[in-house]
Amino acid sequence: MTAGRNINAPSSRLMGARIQHHDAETGTTHMNFVAPESFASQRGYVHGGLVAGFLDEVMGAAVLGASDGAMLPLNLNSNISCLRPVPLGPLKGEGRVLKMGRNIAYLEGTLLDNDGNRLIHATSTAMLTEVPNGKV
C-alpha cells in the first residue's frame, strides 16, 4: 500500500481520503481526510451519520494494508462513540486491525483533529472480502 495515495472509490474521494502510512508491525493505518462544507449539520459540525464514513474508511484501509492490498472489510456491526464535535476541514484518522482471521476481522478506528484531539472512536466486526476487480 503506497503512502500518500488517494483511494479511488467515489465515497473516498468525497471525503478527501488519503493514506499516509501503514505500520505492518502494529496493523495501524494513518490517513488524512477533508470534511467538506456539504457535510455540515445545522450546528456547523460534520453530521453524525457522515462521521461514520470516515471511521469506516480508515478501518477499511487498515485491513487493506494488513492484507497487502488483497482484502476489504464488509461491516457486520460497528460501534461509534462521539467524544467531541467533528469540525469541517482537515482531519486525521487512525485505523487498526485488532485481530484478523480468514473470514472475520476485529477493527478499531479513531478520528482526530489537526491538533491530535480524539473526536470519535469506533470498533467494528467485519467479514473479509476480496478487493473487487483487484483494484482499490
PDB file of C-alpha atoms in Angstrom:
ATOM      1  CA  MET A   1       0.000   0.000   0.000  1.00  0.00           C
ATOM      2  CA  THR A   2       1.516   3.273  -1.104  1.00  0.00           C
ATOM      3  CA  ALA A   3       1.755   6.186   1.347  1.00  0.00           C
ATOM      4  CA  GLY A   4       0.296   9.492   0.212  1.00  0.00           C
ATOM      5  CA  ARG A   5      -2.056   7.607  -2.093  1.00  0.00           C
ATOM      6  CA  ASN A   6      -5.650   8.564  -2.669  1.00  0.00           C
ATOM      7  CA  ILE A   7      -8.203   5.778  -2.594  1.00  0.00           C
ATOM      8  CA  ASN A   8     -10.188   5.558  -5.808  1.00  0.00           C
ATOM      9  CA  ALA A   9     -13.749   4.869  -4.592  1.00  0.00           C
ATOM     10  CA  PRO A  10     -16.157   7.785  -5.159  1.00  0.00           C
ATOM     11  CA  SER A  11     -17.037   7.896  -1.442  1.00  0.00           C
ATOM     12  CA  SER A  12     -13.325   8.064  -0.567  1.00  0.00           C
ATOM     13  CA  ARG A  13     -12.778  10.953  -2.969  1.00  0.00           C
ATOM     14  CA  LEU A  14     -15.747  12.781  -1.440  1.00  0.00           C
ATOM     15  CA  MET A  15     -14.028  12.616   1.978  1.00  0.00           C
ATOM     16  CA  GLY A  16     -10.620  13.582   0.587  1.00  0.00           C
ATOM     17  CA  ALA A  17      -9.265  10.256   1.893  1.00  0.00           C
ATOM     18  CA  ARG A  18      -5.508   9.913   1.590  1.00  0.00           C
ATOM     19  CA  ILE A  19      -3.400   7.105   3.061  1.00  0.00           C
ATOM     20  CA  GLN A  20      -0.338   8.480   4.821  1.00  0.00           C
ATOM     21  CA  HIS A  21       1.282   5.409   6.342  1.00  0.00           C
ATOM     22  CA  HIS A  22       0.632   1.782   7.219  1.00  0.00           C
ATOM     23  CA  ASP A  23       2.638   0.222  10.046  1.00  0.00           C
ATOM     24  CA  ALA A  24       2.661  -3.531   9.396  1.00  0.00           C
ATOM     25  CA  GLU A  25       4.028  -4.257  12.866  1.00  0.00           C
ATOM     26  CA  THR A  26       1.074  -2.694  14.700  1.00  0.00           C
ATOM     27  CA  GLY A  27      -1.528  -3.144  11.933  1.00  0.00           C
ATOM     28  CA  THR A  28      -2.204   0.597  12.042  1.00  0.00           C
ATOM     29  CA  THR A  29      -3.011   2.825   9.073  1.00  0.00           C
ATOM     30  CA  HIS A  30      -2.829   6.629   9.263  1.00  0.00           C
ATOM     31  CA  MET A  31      -4.948   8.704   6.896  1.00  0.00           C
ATOM     32  CA  ASN A  32      -5.841  12.300   6.174  1.00  0.00           C
ATOM     33  CA  PHE A  33      -9.328  13.484   5.268  1.00  0.00           C
ATOM     34  CA  VAL A  34     -11.060  16.725   4.396  1.00  0.00           C
ATOM     35  CA  ALA A  35     -14.630  17.148   5.653  1.00  0.00           C
ATOM     36  CA  PRO A  36     -16.316  19.328   3.011  1.00  0.00           C
ATOM     37  CA  GLU A  37     -18.824  22.061   3.810  1.00  0.00           C
ATOM     38  CA  SER A  38     -21.562  19.864   2.333  1.00  0.00           C
ATOM     39  CA  PHE A  39     -21.124  17.511   5.351  1.00  0.00           C
ATOM     40  CA  ALA A  40     -22.226  20.231   7.814  1.00  0.00           C
ATOM     41  CA  SER A  41     -25.155  19.775  10.154  1.00  0.00           C
ATOM     42  CA  GLN A  42     -27.250  22.727  11.305  1.00  0.00           C
ATOM     43  CA  ARG A  43     -24.799  23.099  14.210  1.00  0.00           C
ATOM     44  CA  GLY A  44     -21.927  23.682  11.772  1.00  0.00           C
ATOM     45  CA  TYR A  45     -20.087  20.433  12.526  1.00  0.00           C
ATOM     46  CA  VAL A  46     -19.926  17.224  10.471  1.00  0.00           C
ATOM     47  CA  HIS A  47     -23.292  15.443  10.568  1.00  0.00           C
ATOM     48  CA  GLY A  48     -23.157  12.404  12.869  1.00  0.00           C
ATOM     49  CA  GLY A  49     -24.175   9.923  10.200  1.00  0.00           C
ATOM     50  CA  LEU A  50     -21.442  11.134   7.892  1.00  0.00           C
ATOM     51  CA  VAL A  51     -18.850  10.792  10.658  1.00  0.00           C
ATOM     52  CA  ALA A  52     -19.299   7.021  10.379  1.00  0.00           C
ATOM     53  CA  GLY A  53     -17.946   7.143   6.826  1.00  0.00           C
ATOM     54  CA  PHE A  54     -14.564   8.450   7.961  1.00  0.00           C
ATOM     55  CA  LEU A  55     -14.253   5.644  10.515  1.00  0.00           C
ATOM     56  CA  ASP A  56     -15.371   3.007   8.018  1.00  0.00           C
ATOM     57  CA  GLU A  57     -12.779   4.313   5.570  1.00  0.00           C
ATOM     58  CA  VAL A  58      -9.843   4.244   7.979  1.00  0.00           C
ATOM     59  CA  MET A  59     -10.711   0.801   9.368  1.00  0.00           C
ATOM     60  CA  GLY A  60     -11.061  -0.499   5.807  1.00  0.00           C
ATOM     61  CA  ALA A  61      -7.668   0.919   4.892  1.00  0.00           C
ATOM     62  CA  ALA A  62      -6.165  -0.898   7.889  1.00  0.00           C
ATOM     63  CA  VAL A  63      -7.485  -4.215   6.527  1.00  0.00           C
ATOM     64  CA  LEU A  64      -6.234  -3.323   3.065  1.00  0.00           C
ATOM     65  CA  GLY A  65      -2.758  -2.666   4.473  1.00  0.00           C
ATOM     66  CA  ALA A  66      -2.731  -5.752   6.697  1.00  0.00           C
ATOM     67  CA  SER A  67      -3.707  -7.972   3.745  1.00  0.00           C
ATOM     68  CA  ASP A  68      -1.165  -6.483   1.318  1.00  0.00           C
ATOM     69  CA  GLY A  69      -3.971  -4.937  -0.711  1.00  0.00           C
ATOM     70  CA  ALA A  70      -5.946  -8.162  -1.175  1.00  0.00           C
ATOM     71  CA  MET A  71      -8.906  -7.765   1.234  1.00  0.00           C
ATOM     72  CA  LEU A  72     -11.536  -5.225   2.226  1.00  0.00           C
ATOM     73  CA  PRO A  73     -13.921  -5.458   5.183  1.00  0.00           C
ATOM     74  CA  LEU A  74     -17.681  -5.657   4.941  1.00  0.00           C
ATOM     75  CA  ASN A  75     -19.095  -4.383   8.243  1.00  0.00           C
ATOM     76  CA  LEU A  76     -21.168  -6.811  10.244  1.00  0.00           C
ATOM     77  CA  ASN A  77     -21.543  -4.327  13.099  1.00  0.00           C
ATOM     78  CA  SER A  78     -19.901  -1.175  14.361  1.00  0.00           C
ATOM     79  CA  ASN A  79     -19.984   0.928  17.486  1.00  0.00           C
ATOM     80  CA  ILE A  80     -19.216   4.639  17.317  1.00  0.00           C
ATOM     81  CA  SER A  81     -18.513   6.820  20.343  1.00  0.00           C
ATOM     82  CA  CYS A  82     -18.634  10.577  19.754  1.00  0.00           C
ATOM     83  CA  LEU A  83     -16.192  12.299  22.086  1.00  0.00           C
ATOM     84  CA  ARG A  84     -16.208  15.793  20.547  1.00  0.00           C
ATOM     85  CA  PRO A  85     -17.930  17.514  17.616  1.00  0.00           C
ATOM     86  CA  VAL A  86     -16.141  16.942  14.305  1.00  0.00           C
ATOM     87  CA  PRO A  87     -15.178  20.202  12.568  1.00  0.00           C
ATOM     88  CA  LEU A  88     -15.273  20.778   8.838  1.00  0.00           C
ATOM     89  CA  GLY A  89     -11.925  20.806   7.060  1.00  0.00           C
ATOM     90  CA  PRO A  90      -8.793  18.699   7.583  1.00  0.00           C
ATOM     91  CA  LEU A  91      -8.980  15.615   9.810  1.00  0.00           C
ATOM     92  CA  LYS A  92      -6.725  12.684  10.652  1.00  0.00           C
ATOM     93  CA  GLY A  93      -7.671   9.055  11.082  1.00  0.00           C
ATOM     94  CA  GLU A  94      -6.043   6.016  12.608  1.00  0.00           C
ATOM     95  CA  GLY A  95      -7.343   2.553  11.784  1.00  0.00           C
ATOM     96  CA  ARG A  96      -6.113  -0.607  13.434  1.00  0.00           C
ATOM     97  CA  VAL A  97      -6.600  -4.318  12.880  1.00  0.00           C
ATOM     98  CA  LEU A  98      -7.018  -5.821  16.338  1.00  0.00           C
ATOM     99  CA  LYS A  99      -7.343  -9.377  15.049  1.00  0.00           C
ATOM    100  CA  MET A 100      -7.752 -10.783  11.569  1.00  0.00           C
ATOM    101  CA  GLY A 101      -8.650 -14.360  10.725  1.00  0.00           C
ATOM    102  CA  ARG A 102      -9.508 -15.964   7.399  1.00  0.00           C
ATOM    103  CA  ASN A 103     -13.081 -14.630   7.323  1.00  0.00           C
ATOM    104  CA  ILE A 104     -13.544 -12.107  10.149  1.00  0.00           C
ATOM    105  CA  ALA A 105     -11.605  -9.054  11.336  1.00  0.00           C
ATOM    106  CA  TYR A 106     -11.913  -7.030  14.537  1.00  0.00           C
ATOM    107  CA  LEU A 107     -11.082  -3.382  13.932  1.00  0.00           C
ATOM    108  CA  GLU A 108     -10.896  -0.029  15.651  1.00  0.00           C
ATOM    109  CA  GLY A 109     -10.670   3.483  14.337  1.00  0.00           C
ATOM    110  CA  THR A 110     -10.127   6.955  15.710  1.00  0.00           C
ATOM    111  CA  LEU A 111     -10.818  10.319  14.111  1.00  0.00           C
ATOM    112  CA  LEU A 112      -8.679  13.238  15.288  1.00  0.00           C
ATOM    113  CA  ASP A 113      -8.476  16.948  14.626  1.00  0.00           C
ATOM    114  CA  ASN A 114      -5.245  18.542  13.393  1.00  0.00           C
ATOM    115  CA  ASP A 115      -4.107  19.127  16.996  1.00  0.00           C
ATOM    116  CA  GLY A 116      -4.346  15.395  17.724  1.00  0.00           C
ATOM    117  CA  ASN A 117      -7.503  15.626  19.858  1.00  0.00           C
ATOM    118  CA  ARG A 118      -9.587  12.455  19.705  1.00  0.00           C
ATOM    119  CA  LEU A 119     -13.010  13.254  18.262  1.00  0.00           C
ATOM    120  CA  ILE A 120     -14.565   9.874  17.537  1.00  0.00           C
ATOM    121  CA  HIS A 121     -13.689   6.283  18.409  1.00  0.00           C
ATOM    122  CA  ALA A 122     -15.173   3.227  16.707  1.00  0.00           C
ATOM    123  CA  THR A 123     -14.922  -0.538  16.744  1.00  0.00           C
ATOM    124  CA  SER A 124     -16.120  -2.928  14.092  1.00  0.00           C
ATOM    125  CA  THR A 125     -16.515  -6.607  13.398  1.00  0.00           C
ATOM    126  CA  ALA A 126     -16.232  -7.201   9.676  1.00  0.00           C
ATOM    127  CA  MET A 127     -16.353 -10.009   7.156  1.00  0.00           C
ATOM    128  CA  LEU A 128     -13.304 -10.106   4.922  1.00  0.00           C
ATOM    129  CA  THR A 129     -13.927  -9.896   1.183  1.00  0.00           C
ATOM    130  CA  GLU A 130     -11.593  -9.840  -1.795  1.00  0.00           C
ATOM    131  CA  VAL A 131     -10.928  -6.460  -3.384  1.00  0.00           C
ATOM    132  CA  PRO A 132     -13.425  -6.154  -6.279  1.00  0.00           C
ATOM    133  CA  ASN A 133     -11.665  -6.480  -9.642  1.00  0.00           C
ATOM    134  CA  GLY A 134      -8.330  -6.430  -7.784  1.00  0.00           C
ATOM    135  CA  LYS A 135      -8.468  -2.602  -7.702  1.00  0.00           C
ATOM    136  CA  VAL A 136      -8.803  -0.113  -4.870  1.00  0.00           C
TER     137      VAL A 136
END
